[in-house]
């Protein structure tokens, strides 16, 4: 008996079917069966299924004598499923790599619940990806629960394919799919309300394909009237079970919201049928309305269709008027800003005012934060003010840090008067640089990949990126900080502007040179004697979204063995997208790895680690200051350079050993080669070239030379590193 049965109904999806089946059969977890149901598909689906069954005994194929529709095709597959748990996968969707392993691990961890709800991402035909907007609901608890204990679980999309169901639970309750559209509704509500033990998995396991054409529910048809019968079935189920009577108000509201949503979509109902649909919905609204129920947003169903249409038209007019008012307001604000800037330009600059920003106004981070702290120590007369993007970021600042919100009146006042501007990202284009003001651009590390004007020859990498506009903003720079002569040459080529290169070193690297403190290990419960392996992959420009899983993190953590902790830090641009939902967040929760992507200070993570594994992240140039081992995992170097471009061949000028496959990577750690003499020699050569000006006093040098105008010599040689941690002996 397999652990999982995956039921796949198929109808007119021959172009997507192989991708769907491959996503299941090529999973790392193999204890499965696939029950594929050919719903009398008129295309080549049946033949494709037979081909898969002929070469993989895990595939069972059922050819139906007539087309019965999606719900009843699933029903047809149920008697043939023998697994402990059931999954339903639509044949144009796909599982993500590692999904079934994560599902089975979570099932075991929660003691085989009745239902396991997992996450998904919408993947659009034009290449975009968007994670489920309510993903936080799945990570709210690690315990099993009921819908009554956590009703917010029902706010998730009411579909069948984002769950695993204990087969005995389904059979004991006789759950079946009805015919017609919206067949998931009378399955999902009864299942979720009946389940005594529900668990969640905060991991994207499925890609929900958003087709340009061919999606059944996006077809204009009277079949959308089926939704009314489906909700009648839900209310009949609840009505037969007195213990569920308390759910009637909730279901009544859900029914009204769902039907009004269908009515509001322009592509669902034929125009002539819209009034009839409203009246049928209103009839249900009255028939099932509990006494004293709060009507809320569905109150329109208590009136006539004519009244509903008037409200809709008024709402559209109001939204259009609001958009026009917003445009007028913004135009007035722009005029006021220009006028205000002109008036304040008549006032002298404040010679002691320094404005700071980092990572697109995300608070005290990186090089600007290091300069700010050095100014507090060496130039207390300077007033430092941070520009932050919103109140949420402001709330995270220390209480004694002065700040201003972006685009606020106070921001406009300060930007018109400040003498100094320190940033690692360009300031907004609306900021007008006054004569005599000084802009210090710190950048965000030593460049490996193409940037700035060099992206003009890489159309994929600059998709959606306006290079001329970026260069106009860079025209405001007065000083460009560099940590080495390589950076100096690159910046002057990539940003053909009028700045002067300042050989100061990277301020954020001072702590790496001097060996500052970090509580990262203690905060994450990492034993003091563990070897901490920091894995820091960068984004890829050859895939939309930038995220590619080059390493199976769970496998890598296991292969490192006892006495090791794997810490993962994704590229900052991937921190808020779906990348962490592809397994990293779940592995962190289970203690398999430590997710350091959200750590605001990369320096603290680096200081807490013993070795860096990266592909092409610029973090390696900073990490070299620690004189600790670095391994470059370059299994897609050709694709990376073809899409993005690189200023040097990091596989030939690496800071340590280079692996070109996962097997080579694990061999380096199993053999101890990651920290052998050759690794040390490569690292020394790398440091001599790329840590040239990092002497531990870069932030002080910026303050003294660029803010105070005092002389301070540039370091003439490579400094002594902070030194390696005392590592446990290789076993």
Short mmCIF file of C-alpha atoms in Angstrom, two decimals, residues 330-719:
data_model
loop_
_atom_site.label_atom_id
_atom_site.label_comp_id
_atom_site.label_asym_id
_atom_site.label_seq_id
_atom_site.Cartn_x
_atom_site.Cartn_y
_atom_site.Cartn_z
CA UNK A 330 -0.36 64.27 -7.10
CA UNK A 331 0.03 66.97 -9.72
CA UNK A 332 -0.63 69.61 -7.05
CA UNK A 333 1.87 67.93 -4.73
CA UNK A 334 4.50 67.91 -7.47
CA UNK A 335 3.92 71.62 -8.10
CA UNK A 336 4.09 72.31 -4.38
CA UNK A 337 7.27 70.26 -4.08
CA UNK A 338 8.93 72.17 -6.87
CA UNK A 339 7.82 75.48 -5.41
CA UNK A 340 8.92 74.48 -1.92
CA UNK A 341 12.27 73.29 -3.21
CA UNK A 342 12.73 76.56 -5.05
CA UNK A 343 11.91 78.63 -1.96
CA UNK A 344 14.15 76.60 0.32
CA UNK A 345 16.95 76.68 -2.20
CA UNK A 346 17.22 80.35 -1.25
CA UNK A 347 18.13 79.29 2.29
CA UNK A 348 21.67 78.07 3.02
CA UNK A 349 22.42 74.37 3.37
CA UNK A 350 22.65 72.95 6.86
CA UNK A 351 26.34 72.02 7.00
CA UNK A 352 25.74 69.56 9.86
CA UNK A 353 22.72 67.69 8.44
CA UNK A 354 23.28 64.20 6.99
CA UNK A 355 20.44 62.15 5.48
CA UNK A 356 20.88 58.38 5.40
CA UNK A 357 19.04 55.62 3.60
CA UNK A 358 19.73 51.95 2.90
CA UNK A 359 18.17 49.10 0.92
CA UNK A 360 15.42 51.31 -0.55
CA UNK A 361 14.60 53.01 2.75
CA UNK A 362 14.42 49.85 4.91
CA UNK A 363 16.23 51.23 7.94
CA UNK A 364 19.71 50.92 9.50
CA UNK A 365 21.52 48.52 7.19
CA UNK A 366 24.76 47.96 5.35
CA UNK A 367 27.33 50.63 4.61
CA UNK A 368 25.13 53.67 5.45
CA UNK A 369 24.48 52.22 8.92
CA UNK A 370 28.21 51.78 9.51
CA UNK A 371 28.88 55.38 8.41
CA UNK A 372 26.07 56.63 10.65
CA UNK A 373 27.54 54.89 13.71
CA UNK A 374 31.03 56.17 12.92
CA UNK A 375 29.67 59.72 12.63
CA UNK A 376 28.09 59.44 16.09
CA UNK A 377 31.54 58.60 17.46
CA UNK A 378 33.86 60.80 15.41
CA UNK A 379 31.63 63.73 14.44
CA UNK A 380 28.94 64.19 17.13
CA UNK A 381 28.14 67.67 15.83
CA UNK A 382 26.63 66.11 12.71
CA UNK A 383 22.89 65.48 12.84
CA UNK A 384 22.05 62.16 11.21
CA UNK A 385 18.47 61.54 10.04
CA UNK A 386 17.27 58.29 8.44
CA UNK A 387 14.77 58.26 5.58
CA UNK A 388 12.45 55.24 5.91
CA UNK A 389 9.71 54.10 3.59
CA UNK A 390 6.81 53.73 6.03
CA UNK A 391 5.68 53.66 9.65
CA UNK A 392 6.29 49.91 9.91
CA UNK A 393 9.99 50.33 9.19
CA UNK A 394 10.14 53.36 11.49
CA UNK A 395 8.77 51.27 14.36
CA UNK A 396 11.74 48.91 14.05
CA UNK A 397 14.33 51.65 14.52
CA UNK A 398 16.04 52.13 17.90
CA UNK A 399 14.29 54.77 20.01
CA UNK A 400 17.19 57.23 19.79
CA UNK A 401 17.45 57.18 15.97
CA UNK A 402 15.97 60.26 14.33
CA UNK A 403 14.01 59.46 11.20
CA UNK A 404 11.62 60.88 8.63
CA UNK A 405 9.08 59.14 6.38
CA UNK A 406 9.72 59.20 2.64
CA UNK A 407 7.78 61.93 0.78
CA UNK A 408 6.42 63.46 3.98
CA UNK A 409 6.49 67.27 4.40
CA UNK A 410 9.38 66.88 6.85
CA UNK A 411 11.26 64.77 4.27
CA UNK A 412 10.82 67.55 1.71
CA UNK A 413 12.03 70.12 4.22
CA UNK A 414 15.13 68.14 5.15
CA UNK A 415 16.11 67.15 1.61
CA UNK A 416 15.99 70.81 0.63
CA UNK A 417 18.45 71.75 3.41
CA UNK A 418 20.76 68.74 3.94
CA UNK A 419 24.44 69.10 3.12
CA UNK A 420 25.16 65.35 2.94
CA UNK A 421 23.27 62.36 1.51
CA UNK A 422 24.52 58.80 2.17
CA UNK A 423 22.79 55.89 0.41
CA UNK A 424 23.54 52.45 -1.05
CA UNK A 425 20.66 52.73 -3.55
CA UNK A 426 19.76 55.73 -5.70
CA UNK A 427 17.59 58.41 -4.13
CA UNK A 428 14.15 58.95 -5.71
CA UNK A 429 14.13 60.83 -9.00
CA UNK A 430 12.05 63.62 -7.43
CA UNK A 431 14.93 64.62 -5.15
CA UNK A 432 16.58 67.73 -6.58
CA UNK A 433 20.30 68.03 -5.85
CA UNK A 434 21.20 71.51 -4.67
CA UNK A 435 24.54 73.03 -5.57
CA UNK A 436 26.94 72.45 -2.70
CA UNK A 437 25.24 69.32 -1.37
CA UNK A 438 27.34 66.15 -1.26
CA UNK A 439 26.03 62.74 -2.27
CA UNK A 440 28.00 59.72 -1.07
CA UNK A 441 27.08 56.46 -2.78
CA UNK A 442 28.27 53.37 -0.94
CA UNK A 443 27.05 50.69 -3.40
CA UNK A 444 26.21 47.24 -2.00
CA UNK A 445 29.41 45.25 -2.26
CA UNK A 446 32.05 44.39 -4.83
CA UNK A 447 30.53 43.74 -8.28
CA UNK A 448 30.73 40.33 -9.94
CA UNK A 449 27.66 40.53 -12.19
CA UNK A 450 26.98 43.27 -14.73
CA UNK A 451 25.38 46.46 -13.43
CA UNK A 452 24.41 49.90 -14.67
CA UNK A 453 25.13 50.73 -18.29
CA UNK A 454 26.70 47.31 -18.83
CA UNK A 455 23.18 45.86 -18.65
CA UNK A 456 22.29 47.52 -21.95
CA UNK A 457 23.72 44.46 -23.70
CA UNK A 458 21.79 42.06 -21.47
CA UNK A 459 18.09 42.57 -22.29
CA UNK A 460 16.93 39.70 -20.07
CA UNK A 461 18.73 41.02 -17.01
CA UNK A 462 17.41 44.57 -17.45
CA UNK A 463 13.80 43.55 -18.03
CA UNK A 464 11.69 46.32 -16.49
CA UNK A 465 14.82 48.27 -15.53
CA UNK A 466 15.24 51.77 -17.00
CA UNK A 467 19.01 52.20 -17.41
CA UNK A 468 18.95 55.82 -18.69
CA UNK A 469 16.74 56.87 -15.77
CA UNK A 470 19.05 55.11 -13.32
CA UNK A 471 22.07 56.95 -14.79
CA UNK A 472 20.27 60.29 -14.47
CA UNK A 473 19.87 59.57 -10.76
CA UNK A 474 23.51 58.51 -10.52
CA UNK A 475 24.49 61.88 -11.98
CA UNK A 476 23.88 63.25 -8.47
CA UNK A 477 26.72 61.19 -6.95
CA UNK A 478 29.78 63.09 -5.77
CA UNK A 479 31.68 60.17 -4.23
CA UNK A 480 31.60 56.46 -5.04
CA UNK A 481 33.08 54.22 -2.33
CA UNK A 482 35.36 51.37 -3.40
CA UNK A 483 36.96 48.51 -1.50
CA UNK A 484 39.39 47.58 -4.27
CA UNK A 485 40.65 48.72 -7.64
CA UNK A 486 38.46 46.17 -9.41
CA UNK A 487 35.37 47.95 -8.06
CA UNK A 488 36.82 51.34 -8.99
CA UNK A 489 37.24 50.33 -12.63
CA UNK A 490 33.84 48.66 -12.83
CA UNK A 491 31.87 51.54 -11.29
CA UNK A 492 33.50 54.09 -13.57
CA UNK A 493 32.56 51.99 -16.58
CA UNK A 494 29.08 50.89 -15.46
CA UNK A 495 28.09 54.38 -14.25
CA UNK A 496 29.48 56.92 -16.74
CA UNK A 497 28.78 59.91 -14.50
CA UNK A 498 30.83 62.67 -12.83
CA UNK A 499 31.59 61.20 -9.39
CA UNK A 500 35.01 60.68 -7.84
CA UNK A 501 36.04 57.24 -6.60
CA UNK A 502 36.87 57.18 -2.90
CA UNK A 503 39.28 54.44 -1.83
CA UNK A 504 37.79 54.11 1.61
CA UNK A 505 37.02 50.40 1.84
CA UNK A 506 33.52 49.09 2.57
CA UNK A 507 32.22 50.51 5.89
CA UNK A 508 29.99 47.50 6.54
CA UNK A 509 33.07 45.26 6.38
CA UNK A 510 34.82 46.97 9.29
CA UNK A 511 33.22 44.56 11.73
CA UNK A 512 34.42 41.61 9.64
CA UNK A 513 38.01 42.86 9.80
CA UNK A 514 37.97 43.71 13.50
CA UNK A 515 35.91 40.68 14.52
CA UNK A 516 32.85 42.29 16.10
CA UNK A 517 30.34 40.44 18.29
CA UNK A 518 27.25 38.57 17.10
CA UNK A 519 24.46 36.82 18.98
CA UNK A 520 23.16 35.04 15.89
CA UNK A 521 24.09 31.58 17.17
CA UNK A 522 22.47 32.01 20.55
CA UNK A 523 19.29 33.54 19.06
CA UNK A 524 18.85 30.53 16.81
CA UNK A 525 19.94 27.90 19.31
CA UNK A 526 23.01 26.77 17.36
CA UNK A 527 25.42 24.75 19.56
CA UNK A 528 28.76 26.44 20.13
CA UNK A 529 30.71 23.43 18.83
CA UNK A 530 28.80 23.15 15.55
CA UNK A 531 30.40 23.99 12.23
CA UNK A 532 28.08 26.56 10.69
CA UNK A 533 27.83 26.33 6.90
CA UNK A 534 26.39 29.52 5.42
CA UNK A 535 24.73 28.96 2.04
CA UNK A 536 24.09 32.23 0.19
CA UNK A 537 22.81 31.77 -3.37
CA UNK A 538 22.12 34.73 -5.62
CA UNK A 539 19.18 35.40 -7.95
CA UNK A 540 19.07 34.20 -11.56
CA UNK A 541 18.10 36.37 -14.50
CA UNK A 542 17.36 33.45 -16.79
CA UNK A 543 14.12 32.67 -14.92
CA UNK A 544 11.28 35.04 -14.17
CA UNK A 545 11.22 35.80 -10.48
CA UNK A 546 14.92 35.09 -10.05
CA UNK A 547 14.69 32.00 -7.82
CA UNK A 548 16.15 28.62 -8.76
CA UNK A 549 16.68 25.75 -6.31
CA UNK A 550 20.20 24.68 -7.25
CA UNK A 551 20.59 22.58 -4.08
CA UNK A 552 18.16 20.35 -2.21
CA UNK A 553 18.56 22.03 1.18
CA UNK A 554 17.17 19.12 3.20
CA UNK A 555 19.55 16.69 1.52
CA UNK A 556 22.53 19.02 1.90
CA UNK A 557 21.83 19.49 5.61
CA UNK A 558 21.63 15.71 6.04
CA UNK A 559 24.79 15.10 4.00
CA UNK A 560 26.75 17.58 6.11
CA UNK A 561 26.07 15.26 9.04
CA UNK A 562 26.17 15.61 12.79
CA UNK A 563 27.94 18.60 14.26
CA UNK A 564 26.96 20.89 11.37
CA UNK A 565 24.26 23.55 11.04
CA UNK A 566 23.20 24.76 7.62
CA UNK A 567 22.26 28.47 7.54
CA UNK A 568 20.58 29.78 4.37
CA UNK A 569 20.44 33.40 3.27
CA UNK A 570 18.65 34.09 0.00
CA UNK A 571 19.31 37.18 -2.10
CA UNK A 572 17.51 40.22 -0.56
CA UNK A 573 15.34 40.62 -3.66
CA UNK A 574 13.84 37.18 -2.98
CA UNK A 575 13.04 37.79 0.68
CA UNK A 576 9.41 38.81 0.18
CA UNK A 577 8.52 36.70 -2.88
CA UNK A 578 7.53 33.04 -3.14
CA UNK A 579 11.12 31.73 -2.84
CA UNK A 580 11.02 31.18 0.93
CA UNK A 581 7.69 29.41 0.55
CA UNK A 582 9.25 26.79 -1.73
CA UNK A 583 10.50 24.88 1.31
CA UNK A 584 12.94 27.12 3.15
CA UNK A 585 10.38 28.43 5.65
CA UNK A 586 9.14 24.92 6.44
CA UNK A 587 12.69 23.53 6.85
CA UNK A 588 13.46 26.39 9.23
CA UNK A 589 10.37 25.63 11.31
CA UNK A 590 11.36 21.97 11.54
CA UNK A 591 14.92 22.83 12.57
CA UNK A 592 16.50 21.25 9.48
CA UNK A 593 18.11 24.56 8.47
CA UNK A 594 18.25 28.10 9.81
CA UNK A 595 16.65 30.68 7.50
CA UNK A 596 18.68 33.88 7.79
CA UNK A 597 17.12 35.61 4.77
CA UNK A 598 15.24 38.07 6.95
CA UNK A 599 18.22 38.99 9.12
CA UNK A 600 18.76 42.74 8.58
CA UNK A 601 22.53 42.61 9.16
CA UNK A 602 24.37 40.17 6.92
CA UNK A 603 27.60 40.89 8.78
CA UNK A 604 26.27 39.21 11.94
CA UNK A 605 25.36 36.09 9.98
CA UNK A 606 28.80 35.96 8.38
CA UNK A 607 30.57 36.39 11.71
CA UNK A 608 28.60 33.47 13.15
CA UNK A 609 29.55 31.09 10.33
CA UNK A 610 32.61 28.96 9.69
CA UNK A 611 32.44 28.51 5.93
CA UNK A 612 30.56 30.16 3.07
CA UNK A 613 29.02 28.20 0.23
CA UNK A 614 27.79 30.48 -2.54
CA UNK A 615 27.38 30.55 -6.26
CA UNK A 616 27.85 34.07 -7.58
CA UNK A 617 26.79 36.26 -4.66
CA UNK A 618 28.90 39.35 -3.99
CA UNK A 619 28.80 38.27 -0.35
CA UNK A 620 31.97 36.27 -1.07
CA UNK A 621 33.99 39.49 -1.45
CA UNK A 622 32.88 40.65 1.99
CA UNK A 623 33.31 37.20 3.55
CA UNK A 624 36.92 37.02 2.37
CA UNK A 625 37.78 39.59 5.05
CA UNK A 626 37.16 36.89 7.67
CA UNK A 627 39.80 34.61 6.15
CA UNK A 628 37.46 31.66 6.53
CA UNK A 629 36.90 29.00 3.87
CA UNK A 630 34.72 29.74 0.84
CA UNK A 631 33.33 27.19 -1.62
CA UNK A 632 31.93 28.37 -4.96
CA UNK A 633 29.15 26.14 -6.30
CA UNK A 634 29.11 26.95 -10.01
CA UNK A 635 26.89 24.30 -11.58
CA UNK A 636 25.19 26.78 -13.95
CA UNK A 637 27.98 29.28 -14.58
CA UNK A 638 27.51 29.25 -18.37
CA UNK A 639 23.78 30.01 -18.13
CA UNK A 640 24.36 32.65 -15.48
CA UNK A 641 26.99 34.56 -17.44
CA UNK A 642 25.02 34.28 -20.68
CA UNK A 643 21.97 35.89 -19.09
CA UNK A 644 23.56 38.38 -16.69
CA UNK A 645 27.22 38.79 -17.57
CA UNK A 646 30.18 38.83 -15.18
CA UNK A 647 33.24 41.04 -14.76
CA UNK A 648 35.51 38.11 -14.02
CA UNK A 649 35.48 34.34 -14.32
CA UNK A 650 34.88 33.41 -10.70
CA UNK A 651 35.50 29.74 -11.48
CA UNK A 652 39.08 30.61 -12.55
CA UNK A 653 39.74 33.28 -9.90
CA UNK A 654 37.82 31.72 -7.03
CA UNK A 655 38.31 32.41 -3.31
CA UNK A 656 38.38 28.66 -2.65
CA UNK A 657 37.48 25.36 -4.22
CA UNK A 658 34.86 25.27 -6.97
CA UNK A 659 32.21 22.57 -7.30
CA UNK A 660 30.41 21.98 -10.58
CA UNK A 661 27.90 19.42 -9.30
CA UNK A 662 26.19 18.50 -6.06
CA UNK A 663 28.37 15.40 -5.86
CA UNK A 664 31.52 17.52 -5.99
CA UNK A 665 30.12 19.86 -3.35
CA UNK A 666 29.38 17.10 -0.84
CA UNK A 667 32.74 15.46 -1.55
CA UNK A 668 34.53 18.66 -0.57
CA UNK A 669 32.85 18.56 2.84
CA UNK A 670 33.10 14.81 3.35
CA UNK A 671 36.83 14.82 2.53
CA UNK A 672 37.70 18.01 4.42
CA UNK A 673 38.93 19.59 1.20
CA UNK A 674 36.87 22.70 1.86
CA UNK A 675 39.50 23.87 4.35
CA UNK A 676 42.74 22.39 3.04
CA UNK A 677 45.97 24.24 2.21
CA UNK A 678 44.92 24.87 -1.37
CA UNK A 679 41.73 26.51 -0.11
CA UNK A 680 43.80 28.80 2.12
CA UNK A 681 46.13 29.73 -0.75
CA UNK A 682 43.24 30.58 -3.09
CA UNK A 683 41.61 32.65 -0.37
CA UNK A 684 44.81 34.62 0.31
CA UNK A 685 45.17 35.49 -3.38
CA UNK A 686 41.53 36.54 -3.52
CA UNK A 687 41.85 38.72 -0.41
CA UNK A 688 44.91 40.48 -1.73
CA UNK A 689 42.94 41.60 -4.76
CA UNK A 690 39.44 42.27 -3.47
CA UNK A 691 39.93 43.32 0.18
CA UNK A 692 42.60 45.83 -0.72
CA UNK A 693 41.23 48.88 1.12
CA UNK A 694 39.32 47.12 3.91
CA UNK A 695 41.37 47.82 7.04
CA UNK A 696 38.61 48.03 9.65
CA UNK A 697 38.46 51.84 9.54
CA UNK A 698 36.44 52.42 6.35
CA UNK A 699 33.45 54.03 8.10
CA UNK A 700 35.72 56.38 10.03
CA UNK A 701 37.54 57.22 6.80
CA UNK A 702 34.25 58.17 5.10
CA UNK A 703 33.28 60.41 8.00
CA UNK A 704 36.65 62.15 8.28
CA UNK A 705 37.47 62.57 4.59
CA UNK A 706 34.07 63.04 2.96
CA UNK A 707 31.90 64.56 5.71
CA UNK A 708 34.47 66.50 7.75
CA UNK A 709 37.05 67.18 5.04
CA UNK A 710 39.94 65.90 7.17
CA UNK A 711 42.88 63.93 5.73
CA UNK A 712 43.12 60.21 6.48
CA UNK A 713 45.46 57.95 4.52
CA UNK A 714 44.22 55.12 2.31
CA UNK A 715 45.47 51.73 3.54
CA UNK A 716 48.57 50.74 1.59
CA UNK A 717 48.31 46.97 2.01
CA UNK A 718 45.93 44.17 2.78
CA UNK A 719 45.04 44.24 6.50
#
